Coordinates of C-alpha atoms in Angstrom, one line a residue:
M17 CA 50.4 -81.0 64.3
H18 CA 46.7 -80.2 63.5
Q19 CA 46.0 -78.6 60.0
V20 CA 43.6 -76.3 59.7
G21 CA 41.5 -77.1 56.9
R22 CA 41.6 -81.0 57.1
L23 CA 38.2 -82.9 58.3
P24 CA 37.9 -85.8 60.3
T25 CA 37.5 -89.4 59.1
G26 CA 34.5 -90.3 59.1
A27 CA 32.4 -86.2 58.4
L28 CA 30.1 -85.6 57.0
L29 CA 30.5 -84.3 53.2
Q30 CA 29.2 -83.8 49.9
E31 CA 31.2 -86.2 47.3
R32 CA 33.0 -83.7 45.7
D33 CA 34.3 -81.9 48.9
V34 CA 36.1 -84.2 49.9
C35 CA 36.9 -88.3 49.0
S36 CA 39.2 -89.6 51.4
E37 CA 40.5 -88.1 54.5
G38 CA 43.6 -85.8 54.4
V39 CA 42.4 -84.1 51.3
E40 CA 41.3 -80.5 52.2
V41 CA 38.6 -78.8 51.4
S42 CA 37.9 -75.7 49.7
D43 CA 36.0 -72.8 50.8
I44 CA 32.2 -72.9 50.1
N45 CA 29.6 -70.3 49.3
Q46 CA 26.6 -71.7 47.6
V47 CA 22.7 -70.8 48.2
K48 CA 19.6 -72.0 47.5
L49 CA 16.6 -70.5 47.9
R50 CA 13.0 -71.9 47.0
G51 CA 9.8 -69.2 48.4
R52 CA 7.7 -66.6 46.6
A53 CA 8.8 -63.3 44.8
G54 CA 7.4 -60.4 46.8
G55 CA 6.7 -58.2 43.7
D56 CA 7.6 -58.3 40.3
A57 CA 11.2 -58.2 39.1
E58 CA 12.9 -55.1 38.8
V59 CA 15.1 -54.9 35.5
K60 CA 17.8 -52.2 35.4
T61 CA 19.3 -51.4 32.1
L62 CA 23.1 -50.6 32.9
P63 CA 25.6 -49.1 30.2
N64 CA 27.3 -52.6 29.9
A65 CA 24.9 -55.0 31.5
T66 CA 20.9 -55.6 32.5
L67 CA 20.7 -56.4 36.3
V68 CA 17.3 -57.9 37.8
T69 CA 16.7 -57.6 40.6
V70 CA 14.0 -59.8 43.1
R71 CA 13.2 -60.2 46.9
I72 CA 12.4 -63.7 47.7
A73 CA 10.6 -64.8 51.0
T74 CA 11.2 -67.7 53.0
G75 CA 9.4 -69.2 55.6
E76 CA 9.5 -71.5 58.9
S77 CA 7.0 -72.2 61.3
Y78 CA 8.2 -73.3 64.7
T79 CA 6.9 -73.7 68.5
D80 CA 8.2 -71.3 70.9
R81 CA 8.8 -72.3 74.6
S82 CA 5.0 -71.3 75.4
G83 CA 4.0 -73.6 73.4
S84 CA 2.7 -70.7 70.6
K85 CA 3.3 -70.9 66.9
V86 CA 5.6 -68.4 65.9
D87 CA 5.7 -67.9 62.1
R88 CA 9.3 -66.0 60.3
T89 CA 9.5 -64.8 57.2
D90 CA 13.2 -63.6 55.9
W91 CA 13.6 -61.5 53.1
H92 CA 16.5 -62.4 50.2
L93 CA 17.5 -59.9 47.8
V94 CA 18.6 -62.2 44.7
A95 CA 20.6 -60.0 42.1
C96 CA 20.0 -61.7 37.8
W97 CA 23.0 -60.7 35.6
G98 CA 23.5 -62.2 31.8
K99 CA 21.4 -64.9 30.6
V100 CA 20.5 -65.4 34.4
A101 CA 18.9 -61.8 33.8
E102 CA 17.0 -63.1 31.4
Q103 CA 15.4 -66.1 32.3
A104 CA 14.1 -63.8 36.1
T105 CA 12.3 -60.9 34.0
G106 CA 9.3 -62.5 33.8
I107 CA 9.4 -63.7 37.9
R108 CA 5.8 -61.8 39.1
K109 CA 4.5 -61.4 42.9
G110 CA 4.0 -64.6 44.5
D111 CA 5.3 -66.8 42.0
V112 CA 7.6 -70.0 43.7
V113 CA 11.2 -69.6 42.5
T114 CA 14.0 -71.8 43.1
V115 CA 17.5 -69.3 42.9
E116 CA 21.0 -71.0 43.4
G117 CA 23.6 -68.5 43.4
Q118 CA 26.2 -66.8 46.1
L119 CA 26.2 -64.7 48.9
R120 CA 27.7 -61.3 48.2
T121 CA 28.4 -58.4 50.4
R122 CA 29.3 -55.3 48.5
S123 CA 29.6 -51.3 49.8
Y124 CA 28.3 -48.3 48.6
D125 CA 28.1 -44.6 49.6
K126 CA 25.1 -42.9 50.2
G127 CA 25.5 -39.4 51.3
G128 CA 28.6 -39.5 52.2
E129 CA 27.7 -43.0 54.1
K130 CA 29.1 -46.0 53.6
R131 CA 26.0 -48.5 53.4
Y132 CA 26.0 -52.5 53.3
V133 CA 23.7 -55.0 51.2
T134 CA 24.1 -58.5 51.1
E135 CA 22.9 -60.0 48.2
V136 CA 22.3 -63.8 46.5
V137 CA 24.1 -63.3 43.2
A138 CA 21.7 -66.1 40.9
K139 CA 23.6 -68.7 39.0
S140 CA 20.4 -70.3 38.2
V141 CA 16.7 -68.8 38.6
V142 CA 13.6 -71.6 38.3
V143 CA 10.2 -70.0 38.3
D144 CA 7.4 -73.1 39.0
A145 CA 4.8 -72.4 36.5
Q146 CA 3.1 -74.9 38.0
D147 CA 2.1 -72.9 40.9
R148 CA 1.7 -69.0 40.1
Q149 CA -0.8 -68.0 42.4
P150 CA 0.2 -67.5 46.1
Q151 CA -0.9 -69.9 48.5
V152 CA 0.2 -68.4 51.5
E153 CA -0.3 -64.8 52.1
R154 CA 3.2 -63.1 52.9
D155 CA 3.6 -59.4 54.2
D156 CA 4.9 -57.8 51.0
A157 CA 8.3 -57.2 50.7
P158 CA 10.6 -54.3 52.0
P159 CA 10.7 -51.9 48.3
I160 CA 13.9 -51.7 47.1
G161 CA 14.1 -47.7 46.4
E162 CA 16.7 -46.1 43.7
D163 CA 18.1 -44.2 46.5
D164 CA 18.7 -47.0 48.7
I165 CA 20.7 -49.9 46.4
P166 CA 23.0 -48.2 43.7
F167 CA 24.2 -50.1 40.8

């Protein structure tokens, strides 16, 4: 009988996930990003907490089938709470930032229409102080409007 959630012998695993055949692996929701801030961190004071949001750009380059170089930039919304929010308040546009956290998708209502947003809820944020000036020009981050994402 095949058991869902078990890995075959020889599977590549992180040491804390499985140490021998037959040990079940729990779900993993881990994100690690290193990229440039698309704008200054935005601080929102809520009734019971402070929220800091920032958009992080990550990029890659590849060669397509025709031999042309293609540059791709992905934008990630990062939400920081508590002590992580305190660390993130100093993030400025162009800063190189490393973020570790979890992906979360949540819904909200805007004008009677249900909308969804996927964000990285940060568990740690590190700004590379040695590289505060942008080395690579990137498109500006799409704006985060007050009306777009309610908190």
